[in-house]
Amino acid sequence: MLDWLMQQPVWLQAFFATLFTWGMTALGAAVVFVSGRFNERTLNAMQGTAAGIMIAASFFSLLLPAKERLEVWGSSAWFVAVVLSAGFLFGCVFILLSDLLLSRMKAFSEQGKRSGALSCFATTLHNIPEGFAVGVAFGSLAGETGSFIAAVMLAFGIGIQNFPEGLCVSVPLRKMGFSKGKAFFFGQFSGFVEVWAGVLGAVAVGLISSLLPWALAFSAGAMIAVSCAELIPSCVETGKRTAVLGVSFGFALMMLLDVLLG
């Protein structure tokens, strides 16, 4: 399967990868059809592992390749530092401003709406840079097997954390009185944006190669912001030990695979 996928155009690779991440979102949202109850410790461990994978992927799959690409182009050390730092900070600020904008919208001022609709829109917004990051990772492959595995692992990590995201959107909506079908629809839709964002990211870096380092750094910043602002606090709140173990395991797994296969 991986051999076949490696032979496809990068935009198609990104398409299939983000189909997986969307599918995991839909799987999490589908919990409303089974039961309103779920094992919080298991979800906590999954979120922690996903955060660890995403943090490691931000460096090994995004920032490090951006640095190496700039050095291959003969860029000076100061220019490399500026591109990586600025792109990274732009990614972080994008996520923070998105959260701030949504929290101040009058449409979501009521507590009940904030627990459901705001979560749906916030999750949808966060999934755009996540899908873009997957697309950029595949768009920067240049036929390297190690980079391909790193891109696959990045998609895998995002897919893991999308499962509880889909659940955390659909379950509150169900509690607000939405039917199971509608709660599932909005839950899975929050992850659908990753598909077109992933294809867009892969195509963009393919057409304009000079944007690649900036796109990689931006995606890394967005991933770190999502991990630190959403995943890790949620994990620590419900179980600090499980969260620490999950984050450590996810980071170590991504690092191990990158060293062995890179």
Short mmCIF file of N, CA and C in Angstrom, two decimals, residues 1-10 12-13 148:
data_model
loop_
_atom_site.label_atom_id
_atom_site.label_comp_id
_atom_site.label_asym_id
_atom_site.label_seq_id
_atom_site.Cartn_x
_atom_site.Cartn_y
_atom_site.Cartn_z
N MET A 1 0.83 -1.21 0.00
CA MET A 1 0.00 0.00 0.00
C MET A 1 0.87 1.26 0.00
N LEU A 2 1.89 1.29 0.87
CA LEU A 2 2.77 2.45 0.94
C LEU A 2 3.57 2.62 -0.35
N ASP A 3 3.99 1.49 -0.94
CA ASP A 3 4.73 1.56 -2.20
C ASP A 3 3.86 2.18 -3.29
N TRP A 4 2.60 1.78 -3.33
CA TRP A 4 1.68 2.32 -4.33
C TRP A 4 1.46 3.81 -4.09
N LEU A 5 1.30 4.19 -2.81
CA LEU A 5 1.04 5.58 -2.48
C LEU A 5 2.24 6.46 -2.84
N MET A 6 3.46 5.95 -2.66
CA MET A 6 4.66 6.72 -2.96
C MET A 6 4.76 7.04 -4.45
N GLN A 7 4.15 6.24 -5.29
CA GLN A 7 4.23 6.44 -6.73
C GLN A 7 3.20 7.44 -7.26
N GLN A 8 2.31 7.88 -6.39
CA GLN A 8 1.25 8.81 -6.81
C GLN A 8 1.75 10.26 -6.73
N PRO A 9 1.08 11.17 -7.46
CA PRO A 9 1.42 12.60 -7.34
C PRO A 9 1.24 13.07 -5.91
N VAL A 10 2.01 14.08 -5.52
CA VAL A 10 1.99 14.52 -4.12
C VAL A 10 0.61 15.02 -3.70
N LEU A 12 -2.20 13.87 -4.67
CA LEU A 12 -3.04 12.70 -4.42
C LEU A 12 -2.62 12.02 -3.12
N GLN A 13 -1.34 12.02 -2.82
CA GLN A 13 -0.87 11.49 -1.54
C GLN A 13 -1.48 12.29 -0.39
N PHE A 148 8.86 10.65 3.27
CA PHE A 148 7.52 10.11 3.03
C PHE A 148 6.98 9.47 4.31
#
